[in-house]
PDB file of C-alpha atoms in Angstrom:
ATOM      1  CA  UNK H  38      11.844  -1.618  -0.510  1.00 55.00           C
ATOM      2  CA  UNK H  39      11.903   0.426   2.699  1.00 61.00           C
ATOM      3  CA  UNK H  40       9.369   0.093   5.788  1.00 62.00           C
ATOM      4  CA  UNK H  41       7.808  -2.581   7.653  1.00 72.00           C
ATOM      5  CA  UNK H  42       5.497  -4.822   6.106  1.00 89.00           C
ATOM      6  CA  UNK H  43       1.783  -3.019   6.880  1.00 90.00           C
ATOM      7  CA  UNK H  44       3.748  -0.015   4.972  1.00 91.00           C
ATOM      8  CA  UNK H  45       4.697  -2.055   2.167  1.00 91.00           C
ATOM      9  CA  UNK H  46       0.900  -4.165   2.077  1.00 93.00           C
ATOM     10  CA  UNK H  47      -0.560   0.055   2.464  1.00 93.00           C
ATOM     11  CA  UNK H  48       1.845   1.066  -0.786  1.00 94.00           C
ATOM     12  CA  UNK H  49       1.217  -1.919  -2.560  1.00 94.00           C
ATOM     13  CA  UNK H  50      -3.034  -1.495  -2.133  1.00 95.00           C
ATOM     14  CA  UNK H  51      -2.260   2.299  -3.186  1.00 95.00           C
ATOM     15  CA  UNK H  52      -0.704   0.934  -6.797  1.00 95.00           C
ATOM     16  CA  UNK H  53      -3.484  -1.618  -7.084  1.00 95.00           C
ATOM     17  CA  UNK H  54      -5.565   1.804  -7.156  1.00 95.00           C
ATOM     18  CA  UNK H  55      -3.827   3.613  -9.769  1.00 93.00           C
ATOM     19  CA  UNK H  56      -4.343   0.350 -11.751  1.00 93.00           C
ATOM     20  CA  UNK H  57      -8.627  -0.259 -11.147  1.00 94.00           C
ATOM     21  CA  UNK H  58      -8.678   3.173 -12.590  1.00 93.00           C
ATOM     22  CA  UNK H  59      -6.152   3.051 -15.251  1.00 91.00           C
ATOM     23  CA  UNK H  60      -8.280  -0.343 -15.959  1.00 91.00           C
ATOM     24  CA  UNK H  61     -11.467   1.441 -15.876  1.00 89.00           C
ATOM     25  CA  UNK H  62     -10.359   4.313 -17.981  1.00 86.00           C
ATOM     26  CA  UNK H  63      -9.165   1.831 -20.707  1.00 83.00           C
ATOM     27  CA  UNK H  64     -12.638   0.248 -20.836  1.00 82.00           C
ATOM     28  CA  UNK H  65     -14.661   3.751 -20.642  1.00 79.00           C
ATOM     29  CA  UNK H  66     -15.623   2.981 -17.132  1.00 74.00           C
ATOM     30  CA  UNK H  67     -15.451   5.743 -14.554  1.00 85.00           C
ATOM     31  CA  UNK H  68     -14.004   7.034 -11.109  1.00 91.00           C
ATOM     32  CA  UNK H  69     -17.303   5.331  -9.510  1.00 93.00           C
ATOM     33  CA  UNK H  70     -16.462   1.811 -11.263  1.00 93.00           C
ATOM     34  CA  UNK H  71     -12.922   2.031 -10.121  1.00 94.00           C
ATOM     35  CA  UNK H  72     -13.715   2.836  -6.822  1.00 96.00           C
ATOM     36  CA  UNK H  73     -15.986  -0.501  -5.881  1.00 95.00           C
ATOM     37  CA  UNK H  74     -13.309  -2.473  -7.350  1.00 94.00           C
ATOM     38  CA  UNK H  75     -11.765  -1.498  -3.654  1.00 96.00           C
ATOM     39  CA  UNK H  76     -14.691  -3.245  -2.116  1.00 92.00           C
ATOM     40  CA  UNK H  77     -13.088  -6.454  -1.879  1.00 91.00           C
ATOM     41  CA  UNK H  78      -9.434  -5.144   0.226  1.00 93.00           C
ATOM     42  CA  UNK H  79      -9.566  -5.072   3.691  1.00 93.00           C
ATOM     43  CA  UNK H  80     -11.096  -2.210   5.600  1.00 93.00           C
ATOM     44  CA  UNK H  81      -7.217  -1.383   7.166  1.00 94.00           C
ATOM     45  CA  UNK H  82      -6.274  -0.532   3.183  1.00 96.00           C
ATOM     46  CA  UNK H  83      -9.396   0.448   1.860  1.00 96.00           C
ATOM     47  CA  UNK H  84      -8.211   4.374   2.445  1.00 97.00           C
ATOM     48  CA  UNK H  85      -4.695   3.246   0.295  1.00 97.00           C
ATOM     49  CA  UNK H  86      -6.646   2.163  -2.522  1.00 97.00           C
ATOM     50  CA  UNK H  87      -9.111   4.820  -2.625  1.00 97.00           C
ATOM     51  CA  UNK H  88      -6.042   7.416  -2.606  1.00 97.00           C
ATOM     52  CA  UNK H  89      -4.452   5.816  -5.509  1.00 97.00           C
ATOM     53  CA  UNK H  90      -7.783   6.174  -7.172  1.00 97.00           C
ATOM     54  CA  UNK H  91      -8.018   9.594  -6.473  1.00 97.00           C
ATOM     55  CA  UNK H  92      -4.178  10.565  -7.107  1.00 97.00           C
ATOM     56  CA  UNK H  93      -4.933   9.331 -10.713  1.00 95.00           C
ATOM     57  CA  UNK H  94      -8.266  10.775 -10.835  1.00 96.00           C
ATOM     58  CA  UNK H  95      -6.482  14.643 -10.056  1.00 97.00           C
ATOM     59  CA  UNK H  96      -3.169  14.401 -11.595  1.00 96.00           C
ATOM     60  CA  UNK H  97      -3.626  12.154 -14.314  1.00 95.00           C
ATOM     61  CA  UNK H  98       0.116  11.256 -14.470  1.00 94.00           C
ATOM     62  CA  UNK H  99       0.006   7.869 -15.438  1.00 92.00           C
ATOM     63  CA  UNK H 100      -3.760   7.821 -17.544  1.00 91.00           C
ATOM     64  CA  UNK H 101      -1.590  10.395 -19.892  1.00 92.00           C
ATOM     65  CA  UNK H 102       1.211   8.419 -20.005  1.00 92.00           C
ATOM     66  CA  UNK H 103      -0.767   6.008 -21.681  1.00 90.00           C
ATOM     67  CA  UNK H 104      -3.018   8.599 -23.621  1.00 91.00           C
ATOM     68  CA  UNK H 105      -6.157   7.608 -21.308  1.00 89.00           C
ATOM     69  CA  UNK H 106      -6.217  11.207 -20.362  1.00 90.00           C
ATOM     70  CA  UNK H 107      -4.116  14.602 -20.743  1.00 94.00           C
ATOM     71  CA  UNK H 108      -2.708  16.605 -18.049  1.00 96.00           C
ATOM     72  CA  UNK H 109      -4.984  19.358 -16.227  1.00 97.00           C
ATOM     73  CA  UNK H 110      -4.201  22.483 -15.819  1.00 97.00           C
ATOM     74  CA  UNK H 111      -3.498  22.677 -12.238  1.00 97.00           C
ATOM     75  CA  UNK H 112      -5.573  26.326 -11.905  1.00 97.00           C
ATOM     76  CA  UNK H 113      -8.166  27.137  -9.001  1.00 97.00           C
ATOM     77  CA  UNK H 114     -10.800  26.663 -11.234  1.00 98.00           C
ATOM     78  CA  UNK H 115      -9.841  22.857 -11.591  1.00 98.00           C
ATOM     79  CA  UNK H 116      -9.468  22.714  -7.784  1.00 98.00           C
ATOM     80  CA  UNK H 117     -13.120  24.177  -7.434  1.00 98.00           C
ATOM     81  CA  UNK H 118     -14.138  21.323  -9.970  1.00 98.00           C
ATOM     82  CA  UNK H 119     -12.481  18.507  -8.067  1.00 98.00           C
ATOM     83  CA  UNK H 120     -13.634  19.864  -4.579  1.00 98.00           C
ATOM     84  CA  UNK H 121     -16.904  19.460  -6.157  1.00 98.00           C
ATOM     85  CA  UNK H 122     -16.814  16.176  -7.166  1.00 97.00           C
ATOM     86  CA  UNK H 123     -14.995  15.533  -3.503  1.00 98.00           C
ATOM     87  CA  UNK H 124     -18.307  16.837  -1.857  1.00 98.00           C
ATOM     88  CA  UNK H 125     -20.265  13.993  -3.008  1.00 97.00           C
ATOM     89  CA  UNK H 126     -18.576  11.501  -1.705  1.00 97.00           C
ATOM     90  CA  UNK H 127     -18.385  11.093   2.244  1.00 95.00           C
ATOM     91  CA  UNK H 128     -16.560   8.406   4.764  1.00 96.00           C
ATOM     92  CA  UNK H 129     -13.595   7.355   3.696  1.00 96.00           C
ATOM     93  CA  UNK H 130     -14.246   7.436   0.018  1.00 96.00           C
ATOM     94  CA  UNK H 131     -14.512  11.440   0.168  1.00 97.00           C
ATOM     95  CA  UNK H 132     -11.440  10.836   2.630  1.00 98.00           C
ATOM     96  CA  UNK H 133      -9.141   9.691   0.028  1.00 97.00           C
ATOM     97  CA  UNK H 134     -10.620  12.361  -2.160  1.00 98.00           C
ATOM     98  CA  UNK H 135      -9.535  15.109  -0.347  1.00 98.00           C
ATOM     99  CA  UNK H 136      -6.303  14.233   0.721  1.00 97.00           C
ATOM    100  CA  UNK H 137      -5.290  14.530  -2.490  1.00 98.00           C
ATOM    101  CA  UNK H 138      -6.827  18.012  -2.801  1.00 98.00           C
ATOM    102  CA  UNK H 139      -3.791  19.015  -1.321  1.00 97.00           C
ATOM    103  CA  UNK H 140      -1.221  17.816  -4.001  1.00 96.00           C
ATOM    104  CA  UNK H 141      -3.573  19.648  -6.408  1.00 98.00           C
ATOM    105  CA  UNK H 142      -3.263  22.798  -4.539  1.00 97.00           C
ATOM    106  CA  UNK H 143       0.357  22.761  -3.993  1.00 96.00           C
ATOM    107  CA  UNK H 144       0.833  22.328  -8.220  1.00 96.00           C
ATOM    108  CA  UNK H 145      -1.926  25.477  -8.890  1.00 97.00           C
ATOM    109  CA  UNK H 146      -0.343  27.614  -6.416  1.00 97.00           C
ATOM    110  CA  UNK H 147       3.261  26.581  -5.687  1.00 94.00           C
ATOM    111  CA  UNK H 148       4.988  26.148  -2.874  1.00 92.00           C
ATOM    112  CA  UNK H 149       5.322  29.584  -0.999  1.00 92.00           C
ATOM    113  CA  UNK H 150       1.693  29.888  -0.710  1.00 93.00           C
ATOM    114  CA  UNK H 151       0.653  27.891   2.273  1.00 93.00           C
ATOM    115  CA  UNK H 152      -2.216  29.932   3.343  1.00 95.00           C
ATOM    116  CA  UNK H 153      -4.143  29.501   0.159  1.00 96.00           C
ATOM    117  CA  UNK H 154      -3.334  25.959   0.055  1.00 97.00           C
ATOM    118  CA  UNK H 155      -4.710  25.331   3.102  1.00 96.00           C
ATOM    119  CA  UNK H 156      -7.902  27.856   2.817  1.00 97.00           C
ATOM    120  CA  UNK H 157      -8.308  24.998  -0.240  1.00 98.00           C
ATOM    121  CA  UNK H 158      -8.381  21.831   2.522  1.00 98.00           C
ATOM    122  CA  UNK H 159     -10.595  23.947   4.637  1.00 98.00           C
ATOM    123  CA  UNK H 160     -13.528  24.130   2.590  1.00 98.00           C
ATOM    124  CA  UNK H 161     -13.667  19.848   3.044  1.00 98.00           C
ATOM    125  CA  UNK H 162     -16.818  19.367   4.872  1.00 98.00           C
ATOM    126  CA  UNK H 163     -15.373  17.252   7.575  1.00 98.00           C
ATOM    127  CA  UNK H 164     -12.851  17.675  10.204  1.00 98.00           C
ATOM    128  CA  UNK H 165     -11.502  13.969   9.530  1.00 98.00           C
ATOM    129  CA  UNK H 166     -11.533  15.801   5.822  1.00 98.00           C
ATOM    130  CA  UNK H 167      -9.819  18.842   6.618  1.00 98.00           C
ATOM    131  CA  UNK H 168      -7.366  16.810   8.600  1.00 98.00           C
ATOM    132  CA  UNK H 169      -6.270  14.378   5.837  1.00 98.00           C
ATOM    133  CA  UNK H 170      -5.655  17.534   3.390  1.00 98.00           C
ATOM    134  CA  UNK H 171      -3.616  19.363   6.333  1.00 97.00           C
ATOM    135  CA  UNK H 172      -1.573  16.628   6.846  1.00 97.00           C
ATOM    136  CA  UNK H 173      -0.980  15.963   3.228  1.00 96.00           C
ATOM    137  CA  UNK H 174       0.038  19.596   2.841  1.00 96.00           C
ATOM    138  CA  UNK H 175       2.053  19.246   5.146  1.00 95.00           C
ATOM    139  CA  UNK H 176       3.962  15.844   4.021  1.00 95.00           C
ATOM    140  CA  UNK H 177       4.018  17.324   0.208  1.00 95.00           C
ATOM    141  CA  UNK H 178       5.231  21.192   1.132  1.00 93.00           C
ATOM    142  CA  UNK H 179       8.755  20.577   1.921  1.00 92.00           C
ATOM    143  CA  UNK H 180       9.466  18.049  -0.514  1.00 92.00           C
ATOM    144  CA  UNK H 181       8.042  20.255  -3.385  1.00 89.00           C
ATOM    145  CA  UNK H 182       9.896  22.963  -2.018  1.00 85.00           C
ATOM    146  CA  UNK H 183      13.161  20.972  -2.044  1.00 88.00           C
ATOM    147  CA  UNK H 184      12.498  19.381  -6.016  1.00 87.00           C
ATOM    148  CA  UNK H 185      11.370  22.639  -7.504  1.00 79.00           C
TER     149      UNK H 185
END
């Protein structure tokens, strides 16, 4: 695996999220449930794990894989349902929830829409919010572009 070691320790905390929730899902817990089982990581990859959490939590990729969950329907309407549920968290726990607002947007309104994407990250309450969404846009834009 590529990168230095903190990138490889911040990947491999990102995975162990994926796998509280897939965990969680398996024994009807919920996103709350899966997100204190981050409570134990250090603060420098608490963010990592909370994202994983989250990734699952909007794109359901793996949780369908194993029939936990099926695949939204990446619409504005399931954005608007997510950003909800991203409004009550705050810190870094609604952090990690809206970065991956921005994935969601990208899939609902493809690639060659960047103002509405990012008219989605703007209604985060927080700069630090807004920021992670921009910058996650921005990450996730050109290689969407380039695989679709």
């Amino acid at each position: 695996m590529r990168g230095n070691d903190i990138e490889k320790q911040a990947l491999c905390f990102h995975w162990f999220g994926h796998l509280f929730i897939l965990n969680e899902l398996e024994r009807e817990g919920n996103l709350n449930s899966s997100l204190k089982k981050c409570d134990n990581i250090s603060s420098d990859f608490k963010l990592n794990c909370y994202d994983g959490i989250f990734m699952e939590h909007h794109f359901k990729d793996t949780s369908s894989e194993h029939g936990l969950a099926q695949l939204p329907n990446f619409t504005s309407d399931y954005i608007h349902s997510l950003q909800q549920n991203c409004l009550s968290y705050n810190g870094t726990f609604g952090v990690g929830c809206w970065m991956e607002i921005a994935g969601v947007a990208i899939k609902a309104y493809g690639t060659m829409n960047p103002e509405k994407i990012y008219e989605e990250c703007n209604k985060a309450p927080t700069e630090e919010e807004k920021d992670i969404c921009y910058i996650k846009v921005a990450v996730l834009l050109p290689i969407e572009a380039v695989l679709s």
